Amino acid sequence: MTDRIETLVILGAGGDLTARLLLPGLASLLASPRGTEVAVLGVGMDPMTDAAWTERVATAFAASPSTLGAKVAAESRYLQADVTNPDDLARVFAATTGRIALYFALPPAVAVLACAAMRKTPVPKGIVLALEKPFGTDLASARTLNRTLQHLVPEEQVFRVDHFLGKSTVLNLLGLRFANRIFEPLLSAPNVEKVEIVFDEQLALEGRAGYYDKAGALIDMIQSHLLLVLALTAMEPPASVDAEDLRGAMAQVLRATHPKVRSGTSSRRARYTAGTIGDRSLPAYSREAGVDAARQTETLAEVTLSIDNWRWAGVPFILRSGKALGEARQEINVTLREVPHLPIGLHGPTGPSQLRISMKPATLELDLTINGEGDPFQLDRTMLRSELMDGELNAYGEVLAGLLEGDPTLSVRGDIAEECWRIVAPVLASWRKDAVPLETYAAGSDGPRGW
Ligand code: BG6
């Protein structure tokens, strides 16, 4: 089914996700050449007039103004409904026209209840269900949610949203790896010492305790986003980048991915204490509003994974993400092995070569050892650097384009969502048993001492 979506129904219309990410993403799509008209129906528990809702949409659209966006905002409508109630859901469906996408901008537990309610009411033909991350709360719940969805619609009508798959820098891995002879043959165990995928943020909790305190850095970032980046970094070349081939290649490499739990060094976790970042003074995470300190939620997580296949056996993949750090470092860093033999007579710094694909800012850097100035036998280090092009759409806009065009390529396939939970499950289990200490770092620092 590839027909375009005519109505986008946003469940959780009054929520933070809708205002902060979804509507601005839609605005960027509508302002681009790929934008086409779509009716927007906001649905929420709270009463709201159509006028108040269109005002909200227009405000969120302001960052990417366009004539089409203004029309879509002005014509959008709001419906008060409890989407965990089948009768209310039927009212929602009755208020739509044409093929619809139902976007669950809801907390995971409510999304599960809404899916269960959908089984008790007829669903419109061709409906596409868009679910935000986290998809489930662990492997078992992700499996159950997948089974519930299977009863509702075929897999190609399920869109598991992960905005990292819409980031142009992440998608750029495809062009970089598979449209150049220089990189692809290099990316394998004989040449690569280690791969680090890092997403360190200066942002702290930012008032999201209700969600984040139950998730933590491992689930918020590594379980979803960074494992998908790992899949694109390490997968075998797909024959095409259509939904079947691309997601098949991603699933295959994830199936071979495991934490090195038995070695005892596979993971580290830490939580920030009070500190300053630029001119912002931050309280300790444990003292942030809404945080339950006893929950021991980590704000910095690191996991070392191995990919047990011919290409990558023995190469550590280190995934790390943290909040309230002094420097925002968001990159894929491939460290190459030293040359097998440096001709005797050449001197100077050699150091490991690194290929750094930075997600923010969008740059590509490659360290090289070259002949230095003067003495031709004296080596020196240099760096090739290039800016990467920005996509036309922001990450949410890109993902929404796929959703509205009925193309599931950038949606997380059901088995991939389960693999991502399977990979982190042993780490989560060891943390729950307190087998890995919860370390601390001052907000604004570069992490715990010794990391
Ligand atoms: C979200 C996480 O999915 O991704 C946030 O919940 C994180 O904690 C964000 O800050 C990072 O993505 P971006 O694209 O906003 O930098």
Short mmCIF file of C-alpha atoms and ligand atoms in Angstrom, two decimals:
data_model
loop_
_atom_site.label_atom_id
_atom_site.label_comp_id
_atom_site.label_asym_id
_atom_site.label_seq_id
_atom_site.Cartn_x
_atom_site.Cartn_y
_atom_site.Cartn_z
CA MET A 1 0.00 0.00 0.00
CA THR A 2 1.65 3.26 -1.08
CA ASP A 3 -1.26 5.72 -1.19
CA ARG A 4 -0.56 9.00 0.50
CA ILE A 5 -1.94 9.78 3.92
CA GLU A 6 -4.77 12.33 3.85
CA THR A 7 -5.27 12.80 7.60
CA LEU A 8 -2.62 12.86 10.29
CA VAL A 9 -4.22 12.14 13.66
CA ILE A 10 -2.02 13.14 16.59
CA LEU A 11 -2.86 11.31 19.80
CA GLY A 12 -1.39 13.25 22.71
CA ALA A 13 -1.88 16.54 20.89
CA GLY A 14 -1.45 18.64 24.03
CA GLY A 15 1.86 17.01 24.96
CA ASP A 16 5.44 18.16 24.91
CA LEU A 17 6.51 15.85 22.08
CA THR A 18 3.82 17.23 19.78
CA ALA A 19 4.81 20.84 20.38
CA ARG A 20 8.58 20.38 20.52
CA LEU A 21 9.26 17.88 17.75
CA LEU A 22 6.32 16.56 15.80
CA LEU A 23 4.66 19.81 14.69
CA PRO A 24 7.97 21.58 13.91
CA GLY A 25 8.98 18.48 11.90
CA LEU A 26 5.70 18.65 9.99
CA ALA A 27 6.25 22.36 9.38
CA SER A 28 9.68 21.69 7.88
CA LEU A 29 8.15 19.06 5.59
CA LEU A 30 5.29 21.33 4.49
CA ALA A 31 7.75 24.13 3.74
CA SER A 32 9.81 21.85 1.48
CA PRO A 33 9.14 20.70 -2.08
CA ARG A 34 8.14 17.32 -0.64
CA GLY A 35 5.29 18.85 1.36
CA THR A 36 1.75 18.10 0.25
CA GLU A 37 -1.53 18.93 1.86
CA VAL A 38 -2.57 16.86 4.87
CA ALA A 39 -5.43 17.36 7.31
CA VAL A 40 -4.27 17.43 10.94
CA LEU A 41 -6.56 16.25 13.72
CA GLY A 42 -5.25 16.75 17.26
CA VAL A 43 -6.65 14.42 19.90
CA GLY A 44 -6.15 14.82 23.65
CA MET A 45 -7.73 14.19 27.03
CA ASP A 46 -8.06 17.88 27.87
CA PRO A 47 -10.75 20.15 26.49
CA MET A 48 -9.45 22.61 23.88
CA THR A 49 -11.25 24.70 21.29
CA ASP A 50 -10.35 24.34 17.62
CA ALA A 51 -9.15 27.95 17.75
CA ALA A 52 -6.77 27.26 20.67
CA TRP A 53 -5.46 24.19 18.85
CA THR A 54 -4.90 25.92 15.50
CA GLU A 55 -3.08 28.64 17.43
CA ARG A 56 -0.80 26.00 18.97
CA VAL A 57 -0.14 24.44 15.58
CA ALA A 58 0.60 27.83 14.04
CA THR A 59 3.05 28.65 16.87
CA ALA A 60 4.88 25.34 16.41
CA PHE A 61 4.94 25.92 12.63
CA ALA A 62 6.52 29.37 13.02
CA ALA A 63 10.09 28.04 12.77
CA SER A 64 9.49 26.88 9.15
CA PRO A 65 6.82 29.19 7.72
CA SER A 66 5.16 28.37 4.39
CA THR A 67 1.86 29.02 2.63
CA LEU A 68 0.99 25.35 2.76
CA GLY A 69 1.89 25.19 6.46
CA ALA A 70 -0.34 28.17 7.22
CA LYS A 71 -3.25 26.51 5.40
CA VAL A 72 -2.74 23.16 7.18
CA ALA A 73 -2.50 24.92 10.56
CA ALA A 74 -5.63 27.03 9.95
CA GLU A 75 -7.69 24.01 8.87
CA SER A 76 -6.51 21.67 11.62
CA ARG A 77 -9.05 20.54 14.21
CA TYR A 78 -9.07 19.22 17.75
CA LEU A 79 -11.08 16.45 19.35
CA GLN A 80 -11.24 15.69 23.06
CA ALA A 81 -11.13 11.94 23.54
CA ASP A 82 -9.76 9.20 25.76
CA VAL A 83 -7.99 7.00 23.24
CA THR A 84 -7.83 4.07 25.64
CA ASN A 85 -11.62 3.88 25.28
CA PRO A 86 -12.84 2.02 22.13
CA ASP A 87 -15.96 4.24 21.77
CA ASP A 88 -13.85 7.39 21.85
CA LEU A 89 -11.50 5.86 19.27
CA ALA A 90 -14.48 5.18 17.01
CA ARG A 91 -15.40 8.89 17.30
CA VAL A 92 -11.85 9.82 16.34
CA PHE A 93 -11.95 7.60 13.25
CA ALA A 94 -15.35 8.97 12.28
CA ALA A 95 -13.89 12.50 12.31
CA THR A 96 -11.27 11.70 9.64
CA THR A 97 -11.29 11.55 5.88
CA GLY A 98 -9.26 9.44 3.47
CA ARG A 99 -6.34 7.27 4.47
CA ILE A 100 -5.12 8.10 7.99
CA ALA A 101 -1.92 7.92 9.99
CA LEU A 102 -2.46 7.60 13.71
CA TYR A 103 0.53 9.09 15.52
CA PHE A 104 0.92 7.95 19.13
CA ALA A 105 2.62 10.95 20.73
CA LEU A 106 1.85 9.31 24.05
CA PRO A 107 3.76 7.77 26.95
CA PRO A 108 4.55 4.11 26.08
CA ALA A 109 2.13 2.67 28.66
CA VAL A 110 -0.77 4.75 27.29
CA ALA A 111 0.16 3.84 23.70
CA VAL A 112 -0.10 0.16 24.68
CA LEU A 113 -3.58 0.74 26.16
CA ALA A 114 -4.68 2.65 23.05
CA CYS A 115 -3.51 -0.25 20.83
CA ALA A 116 -5.45 -2.67 23.02
CA ALA A 117 -8.55 -0.46 22.69
CA MET A 118 -8.16 -0.49 18.90
CA ARG A 119 -8.71 -4.22 18.90
CA LYS A 120 -12.23 -3.55 20.18
CA THR A 121 -13.30 -1.18 17.44
CA PRO A 122 -13.17 -1.43 13.62
CA VAL A 123 -10.08 0.36 12.29
CA PRO A 124 -10.20 2.29 9.01
CA LYS A 125 -8.77 0.48 5.99
CA GLY A 126 -5.14 1.31 5.21
CA ILE A 127 -4.54 3.04 8.56
CA VAL A 128 -0.86 3.53 9.40
CA LEU A 129 0.17 3.43 13.06
CA ALA A 130 3.14 5.58 14.04
CA LEU A 131 4.72 4.77 17.40
CA GLU A 132 7.37 6.79 19.16
CA LYS A 133 10.36 5.40 20.98
CA PRO A 134 10.81 3.80 23.40
CA PHE A 135 9.01 0.93 21.71
CA GLY A 136 8.01 -1.03 24.82
CA THR A 137 9.91 -0.96 28.07
CA ASP A 138 11.89 -4.18 27.68
CA LEU A 139 12.19 -7.15 25.31
CA ALA A 140 9.07 -8.89 26.60
CA SER A 141 6.87 -5.79 26.34
CA ALA A 142 8.24 -4.95 22.87
CA ARG A 143 7.34 -8.48 21.74
CA THR A 144 3.85 -8.18 23.22
CA LEU A 145 3.35 -4.77 21.58
CA ASN A 146 4.51 -6.18 18.24
CA ARG A 147 2.00 -9.01 18.55
CA THR A 148 -0.81 -6.57 19.39
CA LEU A 149 0.10 -4.49 16.34
CA GLN A 150 0.19 -7.57 14.11
CA HIS A 151 -3.43 -8.21 15.02
CA LEU A 152 -4.36 -4.69 13.96
CA VAL A 153 -2.51 -4.04 10.69
CA PRO A 154 0.21 -5.61 8.48
CA GLU A 155 3.84 -4.74 9.36
CA GLU A 156 4.15 -2.30 6.41
CA GLN A 157 1.44 -0.20 8.05
CA VAL A 158 3.37 0.11 11.32
CA PHE A 159 5.79 2.99 11.52
CA ARG A 160 8.12 2.81 14.54
CA VAL A 161 9.55 6.30 14.68
CA ASP A 162 13.20 6.94 15.49
CA HIS A 163 14.26 10.39 14.41
CA PHE A 164 17.93 9.38 14.22
CA LEU A 165 17.02 7.48 11.05
CA GLY A 166 15.92 10.84 9.64
CA LYS A 167 19.14 12.67 10.49
CA SER A 168 20.95 13.58 7.31
CA THR A 169 24.32 12.92 8.95
CA VAL A 170 23.24 9.41 9.90
CA LEU A 171 21.79 8.72 6.45
CA ASN A 172 25.03 10.04 5.01
CA LEU A 173 26.68 6.83 6.24
CA LEU A 174 25.03 5.13 3.28
CA GLY A 175 26.57 7.40 0.66
CA LEU A 176 29.90 7.55 2.41
CA ARG A 177 30.22 3.80 2.85
CA PHE A 178 28.65 2.49 -0.33
CA ALA A 179 29.36 5.13 -2.95
CA ASN A 180 33.14 5.32 -2.36
CA ARG A 181 35.77 2.68 -2.91
CA ILE A 182 37.99 4.21 -0.28
CA PHE A 183 36.02 3.60 2.93
CA GLU A 184 34.05 0.40 2.52
CA PRO A 185 36.99 -2.03 2.09
CA LEU A 186 38.63 -0.37 5.09
CA LEU A 187 35.76 -1.03 7.46
CA SER A 188 36.54 -4.50 8.79
CA ALA A 189 38.44 -6.21 11.59
CA PRO A 190 41.89 -6.39 9.88
CA ASN A 191 41.93 -2.58 9.59
CA VAL A 192 39.83 -1.31 12.48
CA GLU A 193 40.95 -1.19 16.11
CA LYS A 194 37.66 0.02 17.58
CA VAL A 195 34.52 1.96 16.74
CA GLU A 196 33.04 4.51 19.14
CA ILE A 197 29.55 5.89 18.69
CA VAL A 198 29.19 8.81 21.05
CA PHE A 199 26.30 11.15 21.72
CA ASP A 200 27.30 13.41 24.59
CA GLU A 201 24.98 16.34 25.26
CA GLN A 202 25.25 19.54 27.24
CA LEU A 203 21.48 19.35 27.74
CA ALA A 204 20.49 18.03 31.15
CA LEU A 205 17.11 16.78 32.32
CA GLU A 206 15.24 19.80 30.91
CA GLY A 207 12.09 19.11 32.93
CA ARG A 208 11.61 15.59 31.52
CA ALA A 209 11.86 13.65 34.80
CA GLY A 210 8.45 12.01 34.25
CA TYR A 211 9.86 10.12 31.28
CA TYR A 212 13.63 10.17 31.72
CA ASP A 213 13.87 9.03 35.33
CA LYS A 214 12.31 5.70 34.36
CA ALA A 215 14.43 5.38 31.22
CA GLY A 216 17.97 6.67 31.83
CA ALA A 217 20.71 7.15 29.27
CA LEU A 218 20.94 3.49 28.25
CA ILE A 219 17.30 3.20 27.24
CA ASP A 220 16.81 6.80 26.13
CA MET A 221 19.75 6.86 23.72
CA ILE A 222 21.68 3.61 23.33
CA GLN A 223 18.84 1.06 23.16
CA SER A 224 17.21 2.96 20.34
CA HIS A 225 19.16 5.65 18.51
CA LEU A 226 22.77 4.53 18.87
CA LEU A 227 22.12 0.90 18.05
CA LEU A 228 20.51 2.01 14.79
CA VAL A 229 23.58 4.13 14.06
CA LEU A 230 25.71 1.06 14.81
CA ALA A 231 23.61 -0.97 12.37
CA LEU A 232 24.17 1.55 9.56
CA THR A 233 27.88 1.79 10.40
CA ALA A 234 28.52 -1.96 10.49
CA MET A 235 25.97 -3.61 8.18
CA GLU A 236 26.86 -5.40 4.96
CA PRO A 237 26.27 -3.43 1.75
CA PRO A 238 22.58 -3.72 0.85
CA ALA A 239 21.65 -4.28 -2.80
CA SER A 240 19.32 -1.29 -2.65
CA VAL A 241 18.16 1.21 -0.07
CA ASP A 242 14.55 0.19 -0.29
CA ALA A 243 12.73 -0.78 2.90
CA GLU A 244 13.27 -4.51 2.45
CA ASP A 245 17.00 -4.48 1.65
CA LEU A 246 18.06 -1.70 4.00
CA ARG A 247 16.20 -2.96 7.02
CA GLY A 248 17.16 -6.55 6.23
CA ALA A 249 20.86 -5.58 6.32
CA MET A 250 20.37 -3.62 9.56
CA ALA A 251 18.55 -6.51 11.22
CA GLN A 252 21.24 -8.98 10.16
CA VAL A 253 24.09 -7.09 11.81
CA LEU A 254 22.07 -6.41 14.95
CA ARG A 255 21.37 -10.13 15.30
CA ALA A 256 25.15 -10.66 15.50
CA THR A 257 25.61 -7.94 18.14
CA HIS A 258 26.12 -8.77 21.82
CA PRO A 259 27.39 -7.04 24.95
CA LYS A 260 30.64 -8.42 26.30
CA VAL A 261 29.01 -9.05 29.66
CA ARG A 262 31.14 -11.97 30.79
CA SER A 263 34.37 -10.00 30.63
CA GLY A 264 32.91 -7.73 33.34
CA THR A 265 33.96 -4.59 31.48
CA SER A 266 31.07 -4.31 29.09
CA SER A 267 29.32 -1.36 30.66
CA ARG A 268 29.72 1.69 32.85
CA ARG A 269 27.13 4.05 34.23
CA ALA A 270 27.20 7.37 36.04
CA ARG A 271 24.97 10.19 37.19
CA TYR A 272 25.72 13.90 37.29
CA THR A 273 26.19 15.89 40.46
CA ALA A 274 25.82 19.68 40.72
CA GLY A 275 27.94 21.77 38.38
CA THR A 276 27.93 24.47 35.75
CA ILE A 277 27.76 24.34 31.98
CA GLY A 278 28.61 27.69 30.44
CA ASP A 279 26.53 30.14 32.44
CA ARG A 280 24.00 27.54 33.58
CA SER A 281 24.22 26.20 37.15
CA LEU A 282 22.73 22.76 37.43
CA PRO A 283 21.61 20.94 40.56
CA ALA A 284 22.63 17.32 41.03
CA TYR A 285 20.45 15.01 38.94
CA SER A 286 19.18 13.37 42.13
CA ARG A 287 17.83 16.76 43.27
CA GLU A 288 16.09 17.68 40.01
CA ALA A 289 12.32 18.09 40.31
CA GLY A 290 10.46 14.82 39.83
CA VAL A 291 13.52 12.58 40.22
CA ASP A 292 13.37 9.62 42.58
CA ALA A 293 17.01 9.36 43.68
CA ALA A 294 16.51 5.80 44.91
CA ARG A 295 15.80 4.71 41.37
CA GLN A 296 19.54 5.07 40.62
CA THR A 297 18.87 6.36 37.11
CA GLU A 298 22.05 6.90 35.11
CA THR A 299 22.56 10.04 33.04
CA LEU A 300 25.68 8.70 31.33
CA ALA A 301 25.94 5.18 29.95
CA GLU A 302 28.61 3.30 28.07
CA VAL A 303 28.33 -0.19 26.63
CA THR A 304 30.95 -2.21 24.77
CA LEU A 305 29.50 -4.52 22.18
CA SER A 306 30.93 -7.14 19.90
CA ILE A 307 29.63 -8.02 16.48
CA ASP A 308 30.18 -11.71 16.08
CA ASN A 309 30.53 -12.07 12.33
CA TRP A 310 33.37 -12.45 9.81
CA ARG A 311 33.74 -8.74 9.17
CA TRP A 312 33.83 -7.48 12.75
CA ALA A 313 34.90 -10.33 15.06
CA GLY A 314 37.17 -8.93 17.78
CA VAL A 315 36.48 -5.23 17.16
CA PRO A 316 34.92 -3.45 20.15
CA PHE A 317 32.00 -1.16 19.38
CA ILE A 318 31.74 1.32 22.24
CA LEU A 319 28.43 3.16 22.50
CA ARG A 320 28.20 6.05 24.90
CA SER A 321 25.72 8.78 25.64
CA GLY A 322 25.37 11.22 28.48
CA LYS A 323 23.71 14.40 29.59
CA ALA A 324 25.01 17.55 31.27
CA LEU A 325 28.53 17.06 29.92
CA GLY A 326 30.92 19.94 29.33
CA GLU A 327 31.27 19.30 25.63
CA ALA A 328 28.69 18.11 23.12
CA ARG A 329 30.45 15.38 21.16
CA GLN A 330 28.19 13.50 18.79
CA GLU A 331 30.11 11.33 16.40
CA ILE A 332 31.04 7.97 14.98
CA ASN A 333 34.73 7.53 15.52
CA VAL A 334 36.50 4.69 13.69
CA THR A 335 40.04 4.11 14.96
CA LEU A 336 42.23 2.32 12.43
CA ARG A 337 44.97 -0.09 13.38
CA GLU A 338 48.60 0.92 13.13
CA VAL A 339 50.32 -0.01 9.86
CA PRO A 340 51.79 -3.55 10.06
CA HIS A 341 55.31 -2.23 9.46
CA LEU A 342 56.64 1.30 9.35
CA PRO A 343 59.66 1.39 7.01
CA ILE A 344 62.81 1.78 9.10
CA GLY A 345 64.16 5.27 8.60
CA LEU A 346 60.85 7.07 8.83
CA HIS A 347 60.49 8.89 12.15
CA GLY A 348 58.01 11.02 13.94
CA PRO A 349 54.48 10.81 15.25
CA THR A 350 52.38 8.13 13.61
CA GLY A 351 49.50 7.67 16.04
CA PRO A 352 46.33 5.85 15.16
CA SER A 353 44.37 7.20 12.21
CA GLN A 354 40.78 8.02 12.90
CA LEU A 355 37.80 8.55 10.65
CA ARG A 356 35.31 10.76 12.46
CA ILE A 357 31.82 11.24 11.15
CA SER A 358 30.33 13.92 13.32
CA MET A 359 26.54 14.01 13.59
CA LYS A 360 26.56 17.52 15.06
CA PRO A 361 28.16 19.60 13.59
CA ALA A 362 27.88 17.68 10.32
CA THR A 363 31.52 17.09 9.43
CA LEU A 364 33.80 14.35 8.23
CA GLU A 365 37.41 14.19 9.43
CA LEU A 366 40.18 11.79 8.54
CA ASP A 367 43.54 11.84 10.31
CA LEU A 368 46.53 11.01 8.16
CA THR A 369 50.25 10.63 8.73
CA ILE A 370 52.24 12.48 6.08
CA ASN A 371 55.74 13.72 5.43
CA GLY A 372 56.35 16.76 7.54
CA GLU A 373 57.82 20.06 6.57
CA GLY A 374 61.52 20.02 5.79
CA ASP A 375 63.06 16.59 6.31
CA PRO A 376 61.12 14.21 4.00
CA PHE A 377 61.78 11.27 6.34
CA GLN A 378 60.26 13.06 9.31
CA LEU A 379 56.56 12.27 9.64
CA ASP A 380 53.82 14.61 10.76
CA ARG A 381 50.08 14.45 11.29
CA THR A 382 47.40 16.17 9.28
CA MET A 383 43.66 16.04 8.98
CA LEU A 384 41.36 16.03 5.96
CA ARG A 385 38.13 17.73 6.88
CA SER A 386 34.89 18.33 5.08
CA GLU A 387 31.56 19.82 5.99
CA LEU A 388 28.68 17.47 5.28
CA MET A 389 25.61 18.83 3.55
CA ASP A 390 22.51 19.45 5.62
CA GLY A 391 19.36 17.67 4.56
CA GLU A 392 16.45 19.66 3.19
CA LEU A 393 14.29 18.48 6.08
CA ASN A 394 15.03 18.22 9.76
CA ALA A 395 15.15 14.70 11.21
CA TYR A 396 11.50 14.63 12.22
CA GLY A 397 10.47 16.11 8.88
CA GLU A 398 12.36 13.35 7.06
CA VAL A 399 10.72 10.63 9.13
CA LEU A 400 7.27 12.23 8.70
CA ALA A 401 7.81 12.43 4.94
CA GLY A 402 8.27 8.65 4.90
CA LEU A 403 5.19 8.20 7.05
CA LEU A 404 2.96 10.43 4.92
CA GLU A 405 4.30 9.01 1.65
CA GLY A 406 3.66 5.46 2.89
CA ASP A 407 7.33 4.49 2.62
CA PRO A 408 8.52 2.44 5.62
CA THR A 409 12.26 2.61 4.77
CA LEU A 410 13.04 4.92 7.69
CA SER A 411 10.74 3.19 10.13
CA VAL A 412 12.18 0.72 12.63
CA ARG A 413 10.99 -2.75 11.64
CA GLY A 414 9.43 -4.85 14.41
CA ASP A 415 12.25 -7.40 14.62
CA ILE A 416 14.84 -4.59 14.77
CA ALA A 417 13.05 -3.00 17.74
CA GLU A 418 13.16 -6.36 19.51
CA GLU A 419 16.85 -6.94 18.67
CA CYS A 420 17.74 -3.58 20.20
CA TRP A 421 16.09 -4.61 23.48
CA ARG A 422 17.71 -8.06 23.32
CA ILE A 423 21.16 -6.47 23.00
CA VAL A 424 20.84 -4.23 26.06
CA ALA A 425 18.90 -6.73 28.24
CA PRO A 426 21.99 -8.34 29.90
CA VAL A 427 23.38 -4.88 30.69
CA LEU A 428 20.11 -3.74 32.24
CA ALA A 429 19.95 -6.96 34.26
CA SER A 430 23.48 -6.50 35.61
CA TRP A 431 22.71 -2.90 36.56
CA ARG A 432 19.54 -3.94 38.36
CA LYS A 433 21.60 -6.41 40.40
CA ASP A 434 24.00 -3.55 41.19
CA ALA A 435 26.84 -5.50 39.61
CA VAL A 436 28.10 -2.28 37.99
CA PRO A 437 28.67 0.73 40.29
CA LEU A 438 26.80 3.97 39.61
CA GLU A 439 29.63 6.49 39.36
CA THR A 440 29.33 10.27 39.49
CA TYR A 441 30.56 13.23 37.45
CA ALA A 442 30.08 16.92 37.94
CA ALA A 443 27.69 18.55 35.47
CA GLY A 444 29.83 20.39 32.95
CA SER A 445 32.77 17.98 33.27
CA ASP A 446 33.80 15.39 30.69
CA GLY A 447 32.50 12.47 32.77
CA PRO A 448 33.74 10.47 35.76
CA ARG A 449 37.47 10.47 36.45
CA GLY A 450 39.16 7.59 34.68
CA TRP A 451 36.59 7.13 31.92
C1 BG6 B 1 15.73 12.04 22.11
C2 BG6 B 1 16.08 11.78 23.55
O1 BG6 B 1 15.14 10.91 21.55
O2 BG6 B 1 16.90 12.40 21.40
C3 BG6 B 1 16.70 13.01 24.16
O3 BG6 B 1 14.92 11.40 24.28
C4 BG6 B 1 17.88 13.49 23.33
O4 BG6 B 1 17.09 12.76 25.50
C5 BG6 B 1 17.51 13.59 21.86
O5 BG6 B 1 18.28 14.74 23.82
C6 BG6 B 1 18.75 13.83 21.01
O6 BG6 B 1 18.42 14.02 19.67
P1 BG6 B 1 18.53 15.44 18.95
O7 BG6 B 1 18.26 15.15 17.54
O8 BG6 B 1 17.49 16.29 19.60
O9 BG6 B 1 19.89 15.95 19.23
#
